[in-house]
Amino acid sequence: MLNEEVKVFGLFGYPLSHSLSPAMQNAALRTAGIPGVYLAFERDRRHFLRLLRNRRKLILDGFNLTVPHKETILPFLDRIDQVAKDVGAVNTVKRAGKHWIGFNTDVDGFLRALQEAGLRLKGKKTLLLGAGGAAKAAAYALVWKGVRELRIFNRTQNRGRQLCRVIQKKFPHSKVMHVRNKSELKQALFETDLLVNATSAGLRHQSQPLIPRSLWPKGKRVFVFDMMYGRRPTELIRTAKRLRHRTLDGETMLLHQGARAFEIWTGRKAPLAVMRKALRHAIMGS
């Protein structure tokens, strides 16, 4: 039985076999001298909703959310911080007495990852793949930081159009466009400076490439950021490297969004170097 003084944190998502957050967060808790544990709870949407209806009984002090729960959680929270409200997605929840407060640390993680990679966003043309919780955070961050243009492509077109409308409404003077088909995708790829994949395509076996090779621009270099991570590069990263584009996977974003979550839960500065080392070790062992 867990001692009352032991802090319990966790991660909800589906699937979760790929997640390296427990290794990173447990290393942070040990280094900070905080008696606690961070656990992974694999729950599909139906079981997660059942759990949320009984959320007052949860013994968790805080938790993270990943695919597909970042939007599902919203109506069950007592308060939501301004960034999460603007983005429309929550990936970090903190218990405050009997209340649950939602935050979005994906925006911070996304921007810090690009900053570490030395990429300046202001004035850039960008193409975003996806329209879920992670894509919402990326779209918000990109326009907030002054990209010249944001194009959004999503296989479910209605969700892509809706995200465009939301971002355009939030930033009326921004240039946000919906990419409707392969022809427009090819044109967007040719014109873009930064390609961001915020879909979970890299988590599963892909019989078809995320972007067919015929659509990649010739004679132009693109910075390719795939939010997925792992010991082996995703199909998108492998293709981009073969075509000599600069690439970045989601490891650094995971590190920084996790560090910010740790600070929200504990009120302590995150031991970033320790978390980075634990994450790298976990990735190499996965």
Tab-separated table of C-alpha atoms in Angstrom:
chain	number	residue	atom	x	y	z
A	1	MET	CA	0.000	0.000	0.000
A	2	LEU	CA	1.350	3.446	-0.908
A	3	ASN	CA	2.346	5.724	1.955
A	4	GLU	CA	0.340	8.953	2.083
A	5	GLU	CA	3.563	10.971	1.735
A	6	VAL	CA	4.532	9.287	-1.511
A	7	LYS	CA	3.601	11.359	-4.563
A	8	VAL	CA	1.993	9.462	-7.412
A	9	PHE	CA	2.104	10.771	-10.970
A	10	GLY	CA	1.202	9.093	-14.221
A	11	LEU	CA	0.609	9.082	-17.927
A	12	PHE	CA	-2.616	8.165	-19.723
A	13	GLY	CA	-2.723	7.281	-23.397
A	14	TYR	CA	-3.318	4.544	-25.940
A	15	PRO	CA	-1.089	2.910	-27.001
A	16	LEU	CA	1.654	3.464	-24.420
A	17	SER	CA	4.203	0.725	-25.085
A	18	HIS	CA	6.365	3.362	-26.812
A	19	SER	CA	6.403	5.850	-23.921
A	20	LEU	CA	9.682	6.772	-22.257
A	21	SER	CA	8.193	9.365	-19.898
A	22	PRO	CA	8.319	7.067	-16.817
A	23	ALA	CA	12.119	6.637	-17.100
A	24	MET	CA	12.605	10.385	-17.422
A	25	GLN	CA	10.178	11.473	-14.675
A	26	ASN	CA	11.260	8.815	-12.154
A	27	ALA	CA	14.880	9.916	-12.601
A	28	ALA	CA	13.797	13.504	-11.927
A	29	LEU	CA	11.905	12.530	-8.765
A	30	ARG	CA	14.915	10.586	-7.420
A	31	THR	CA	17.319	13.439	-8.146
A	32	ALA	CA	15.033	15.997	-6.492
A	33	GLY	CA	14.705	13.770	-3.416
A	34	ILE	CA	10.933	13.609	-3.790
A	35	PRO	CA	9.405	10.318	-2.570
A	36	GLY	CA	7.244	9.436	-5.513
A	37	VAL	CA	6.587	7.353	-8.574
A	38	TYR	CA	5.500	8.005	-12.153
A	39	LEU	CA	3.497	5.218	-13.795
A	40	ALA	CA	2.095	4.552	-17.256
A	41	PHE	CA	-1.626	3.764	-17.492
A	42	GLU	CA	-2.635	2.467	-20.907
A	43	ARG	CA	-6.333	3.266	-21.346
A	44	ASP	CA	-8.371	3.546	-24.523
A	45	ARG	CA	-10.972	6.296	-24.832
A	46	ARG	CA	-13.865	4.236	-23.416
A	47	HIS	CA	-11.957	3.190	-20.283
A	48	PHE	CA	-10.458	6.651	-19.834
A	49	LEU	CA	-13.915	8.247	-19.893
A	50	ARG	CA	-15.092	5.782	-17.242
A	51	LEU	CA	-12.118	6.732	-15.093
A	52	LEU	CA	-12.806	10.467	-15.545
A	53	ARG	CA	-16.378	10.082	-14.319
A	54	ASN	CA	-14.890	8.806	-11.038
A	55	ARG	CA	-11.938	11.206	-11.038
A	56	ARG	CA	-12.509	12.400	-7.457
A	57	LYS	CA	-11.413	8.948	-6.293
A	58	LEU	CA	-8.073	9.093	-8.114
A	59	ILE	CA	-5.039	9.037	-5.809
A	60	LEU	CA	-2.849	10.749	-8.390
A	61	ASP	CA	-1.133	14.060	-7.591
A	62	GLY	CA	-0.792	14.844	-11.280
A	63	PHE	CA	-0.618	13.220	-14.671
A	64	ASN	CA	0.264	13.664	-18.321
A	65	LEU	CA	-1.928	12.926	-21.315
A	66	THR	CA	-0.975	11.743	-24.751
A	67	VAL	CA	-2.843	10.390	-27.801
A	68	PRO	CA	-5.871	10.262	-27.815
A	69	HIS	CA	-6.842	12.015	-24.566
A	70	LYS	CA	-5.619	15.630	-24.811
A	71	GLU	CA	-9.035	16.952	-25.843
A	72	THR	CA	-11.213	14.327	-24.112
A	73	ILE	CA	-10.093	15.625	-20.697
A	74	LEU	CA	-11.269	19.228	-21.184
A	75	PRO	CA	-14.865	19.091	-19.825
A	76	PHE	CA	-13.747	17.179	-16.729
A	77	LEU	CA	-11.308	19.802	-15.434
A	78	ASP	CA	-12.103	22.414	-12.795
A	79	ARG	CA	-9.704	24.998	-14.225
A	80	ILE	CA	-7.589	25.347	-17.357
A	81	ASP	CA	-4.601	27.662	-17.718
A	82	GLN	CA	-4.672	30.296	-20.457
A	83	VAL	CA	-2.290	28.580	-22.890
A	84	ALA	CA	-4.232	25.302	-22.700
A	85	LYS	CA	-7.462	27.254	-23.160
A	86	ASP	CA	-6.077	29.024	-26.233
A	87	VAL	CA	-4.708	25.786	-27.697
A	88	GLY	CA	-7.812	23.721	-26.896
A	89	ALA	CA	-5.799	20.770	-25.578
A	90	VAL	CA	-4.339	19.696	-22.232
A	91	ASN	CA	-1.374	17.387	-21.729
A	92	THR	CA	-0.620	18.025	-18.031
A	93	VAL	CA	-3.004	17.915	-15.068
A	94	LYS	CA	-2.275	18.886	-11.468
A	95	ARG	CA	-4.334	18.134	-8.372
A	96	ALA	CA	-4.969	21.164	-6.148
A	97	GLY	CA	-6.970	19.970	-3.157
A	98	LYS	CA	-10.182	18.556	-4.618
A	99	HIS	CA	-9.691	20.319	-7.929
A	100	TRP	CA	-7.994	19.294	-11.165
A	101	ILE	CA	-6.159	22.001	-13.128
A	102	GLY	CA	-5.177	21.533	-16.781
A	103	PHE	CA	-2.043	22.878	-18.501
A	104	ASN	CA	-0.448	22.616	-21.912
A	105	THR	CA	3.322	22.098	-21.795
A	106	ASP	CA	3.506	20.921	-25.433
A	107	VAL	CA	3.780	24.537	-26.608
A	108	ASP	CA	6.804	25.137	-24.382
A	109	GLY	CA	8.370	21.788	-25.320
A	110	PHE	CA	7.839	22.379	-29.039
A	111	LEU	CA	9.401	25.853	-29.006
A	112	ARG	CA	12.354	24.851	-26.831
A	113	ALA	CA	13.127	21.894	-29.098
A	114	LEU	CA	13.274	24.150	-32.154
A	115	GLN	CA	15.292	26.714	-30.228
A	116	GLU	CA	17.857	24.039	-29.269
A	117	ALA	CA	18.060	23.041	-32.936
A	118	GLY	CA	18.915	26.652	-33.805
A	119	LEU	CA	15.800	27.329	-35.886
A	120	ARG	CA	14.302	30.818	-35.848
A	121	LEU	CA	10.583	30.802	-36.608
A	122	LYS	CA	9.919	34.447	-37.378
A	123	GLY	CA	9.207	34.933	-41.081
A	124	LYS	CA	9.299	31.223	-41.922
A	125	LYS	CA	6.810	29.411	-44.159
A	126	THR	CA	5.563	26.306	-42.365
A	127	LEU	CA	3.579	23.169	-43.149
A	128	LEU	CA	1.887	21.212	-40.358
A	129	LEU	CA	0.645	17.629	-40.685
A	130	GLY	CA	-2.164	16.761	-38.259
A	131	ALA	CA	-5.045	18.402	-36.431
A	132	GLY	CA	-5.130	16.662	-33.031
A	133	GLY	CA	-3.958	17.868	-29.623
A	134	ALA	CA	-0.243	18.005	-30.496
A	135	ALA	CA	-0.984	19.736	-33.817
A	136	LYS	CA	-3.074	22.350	-32.032
A	137	ALA	CA	-0.139	23.148	-29.740
A	138	ALA	CA	2.265	23.356	-32.697
A	139	ALA	CA	-0.086	25.566	-34.751
A	140	TYR	CA	-0.575	27.940	-31.823
A	141	ALA	CA	3.178	28.083	-31.116
A	142	LEU	CA	4.154	28.666	-34.759
A	143	VAL	CA	1.760	31.551	-35.356
A	144	TRP	CA	2.385	33.034	-31.905
A	145	LYS	CA	6.109	33.172	-32.720
A	146	GLY	CA	5.553	34.984	-35.986
A	147	VAL	CA	5.826	32.526	-38.846
A	148	ARG	CA	5.059	34.156	-42.160
A	149	GLU	CA	2.618	31.464	-43.208
A	150	LEU	CA	1.087	28.277	-41.786
A	151	ARG	CA	-0.445	25.585	-43.979
A	152	ILE	CA	-2.258	22.652	-42.379
A	153	PHE	CA	-2.807	19.231	-43.940
A	154	ASN	CA	-4.878	16.536	-42.249
A	155	ARG	CA	-6.250	13.336	-43.727
A	156	THR	CA	-9.621	14.091	-42.113
A	157	GLN	CA	-10.255	17.345	-43.937
A	158	ASN	CA	-12.960	18.717	-41.642
A	159	ARG	CA	-10.575	18.655	-38.668
A	160	GLY	CA	-7.886	20.379	-40.718
A	161	ARG	CA	-10.275	23.128	-41.796
A	162	GLN	CA	-11.527	23.562	-38.244
A	163	LEU	CA	-7.988	24.001	-36.882
A	164	CYS	CA	-7.294	26.617	-39.566
A	165	ARG	CA	-10.416	28.540	-38.535
A	166	VAL	CA	-9.537	28.387	-34.834
A	167	ILE	CA	-5.966	29.654	-35.358
A	168	GLN	CA	-7.090	32.365	-37.799
A	169	LYS	CA	-9.662	33.574	-35.270
A	170	LYS	CA	-7.086	33.576	-32.465
A	171	PHE	CA	-4.521	35.420	-34.630
A	172	PRO	CA	-6.586	37.518	-37.105
A	173	HIS	CA	-3.567	38.994	-38.900
A	174	SER	CA	-1.886	35.641	-39.522
A	175	LYS	CA	-1.837	33.748	-42.807
A	176	VAL	CA	-3.291	30.268	-42.217
A	177	MET	CA	-4.309	27.995	-45.082
A	178	HIS	CA	-5.879	24.565	-45.391
A	179	VAL	CA	-4.149	22.086	-47.715
A	180	ARG	CA	-6.899	20.122	-49.432
A	181	ASN	CA	-5.220	17.569	-51.687
A	182	LYS	CA	-1.931	16.064	-52.907
A	183	SER	CA	-1.446	18.762	-55.514
A	184	GLU	CA	-1.671	21.487	-52.849
A	185	LEU	CA	0.509	19.386	-50.519
A	186	LYS	CA	3.225	19.170	-53.171
A	187	GLN	CA	3.100	22.942	-53.674
A	188	ALA	CA	3.193	23.541	-49.923
A	189	LEU	CA	6.227	21.273	-49.556
A	190	PHE	CA	8.021	23.134	-52.341
A	191	GLU	CA	7.427	26.498	-50.656
A	192	THR	CA	7.848	25.571	-46.990
A	193	ASP	CA	10.896	26.158	-44.769
A	194	LEU	CA	9.686	23.944	-41.910
A	195	LEU	CA	7.651	20.733	-42.055
A	196	VAL	CA	6.142	19.528	-38.758
A	197	ASN	CA	4.564	16.106	-38.331
A	198	ALA	CA	2.157	16.149	-35.375
A	199	THR	CA	0.353	12.924	-36.316
A	200	SER	CA	0.924	9.616	-34.539
A	201	ALA	CA	1.730	7.861	-37.837
A	202	GLY	CA	5.210	6.962	-36.592
A	203	LEU	CA	3.743	4.884	-33.753
A	204	ARG	CA	2.429	2.213	-36.086
A	205	HIS	CA	3.607	0.296	-39.084
A	206	GLN	CA	3.097	2.353	-42.213
A	207	SER	CA	2.322	0.461	-45.397
A	208	GLN	CA	2.440	3.813	-47.216
A	209	PRO	CA	4.902	6.644	-46.544
A	210	LEU	CA	3.498	9.670	-44.756
A	211	ILE	CA	4.589	11.783	-47.719
A	212	PRO	CA	5.129	9.961	-51.036
A	213	ARG	CA	8.622	10.532	-52.417
A	214	SER	CA	7.158	12.049	-55.586
A	215	LEU	CA	5.822	14.981	-53.533
A	216	TRP	CA	9.143	15.980	-51.969
A	217	PRO	CA	10.681	19.142	-53.462
A	218	LYS	CA	13.787	18.854	-55.600
A	219	GLY	CA	16.587	21.366	-55.163
A	220	LYS	CA	15.174	22.848	-51.954
A	221	ARG	CA	16.122	22.151	-48.343
A	222	VAL	CA	13.400	21.800	-45.707
A	223	PHE	CA	13.748	21.482	-41.919
A	224	VAL	CA	11.711	18.371	-40.979
A	225	PHE	CA	10.468	18.020	-37.385
A	226	ASP	CA	8.702	14.749	-36.556
A	227	MET	CA	7.197	14.770	-33.053
A	228	MET	CA	7.508	10.972	-32.867
A	229	TYR	CA	10.657	9.537	-31.277
A	230	GLY	CA	12.403	6.242	-30.714
A	231	ARG	CA	15.643	4.333	-31.131
A	232	ARG	CA	14.962	3.885	-34.840
A	233	PRO	CA	14.111	6.936	-36.963
A	234	THR	CA	10.573	7.170	-38.271
A	235	GLU	CA	9.858	6.617	-41.942
A	236	LEU	CA	9.486	10.398	-42.373
A	237	ILE	CA	12.873	11.141	-40.784
A	238	ARG	CA	14.593	8.385	-42.785
A	239	THR	CA	13.172	9.701	-46.062
A	240	ALA	CA	14.048	13.311	-45.219
A	241	LYS	CA	17.634	12.360	-44.352
A	242	ARG	CA	18.029	10.423	-47.604
A	243	LEU	CA	16.924	13.555	-49.441
A	244	ARG	CA	19.456	15.592	-47.399
A	245	HIS	CA	16.978	17.689	-45.448
A	246	ARG	CA	17.730	18.760	-41.849
A	247	THR	CA	15.762	16.676	-39.341
A	248	LEU	CA	14.685	16.633	-35.711
A	249	ASP	CA	12.651	13.984	-33.909
A	250	GLY	CA	10.427	14.424	-30.839
A	251	GLU	CA	12.963	13.499	-28.155
A	252	THR	CA	13.914	17.080	-27.229
A	253	MET	CA	10.277	18.184	-27.243
A	254	LEU	CA	9.396	15.300	-24.888
A	255	LEU	CA	12.240	16.342	-22.593
A	256	HIS	CA	11.170	19.968	-22.322
A	257	GLN	CA	7.422	19.392	-22.034
A	258	GLY	CA	8.169	16.781	-19.343
A	259	ALA	CA	10.471	19.169	-17.478
A	260	ARG	CA	7.781	21.845	-17.455
A	261	ALA	CA	5.209	19.309	-16.192
A	262	PHE	CA	7.594	18.296	-13.385
A	263	GLU	CA	7.896	21.949	-12.331
A	264	ILE	CA	4.114	22.398	-12.351
A	265	TRP	CA	3.584	19.344	-10.123
A	266	THR	CA	6.430	19.858	-7.674
A	267	GLY	CA	7.176	23.588	-7.646
A	268	ARG	CA	10.860	22.653	-8.086
A	269	LYS	CA	13.241	23.416	-10.948
A	270	ALA	CA	13.476	20.356	-13.177
A	271	PRO	CA	16.863	18.553	-13.187
A	272	LEU	CA	17.108	18.883	-16.965
A	273	ALA	CA	20.504	17.233	-17.429
A	274	VAL	CA	19.414	14.175	-15.439
A	275	MET	CA	16.141	13.935	-17.362
A	276	ARG	CA	17.953	14.260	-20.692
A	277	LYS	CA	20.399	11.473	-19.751
A	278	ALA	CA	17.621	9.158	-18.513
A	279	LEU	CA	15.585	9.755	-21.660
A	280	ARG	CA	18.561	9.068	-23.950
A	281	HIS	CA	19.381	5.883	-22.020
A	282	ALA	CA	15.761	4.705	-22.230
A	283	ILE	CA	15.630	5.401	-25.972
A	284	MET	CA	18.818	3.447	-26.620
A	285	GLY	CA	17.451	0.534	-24.610
A	286	SER	CA	14.027	0.527	-26.280
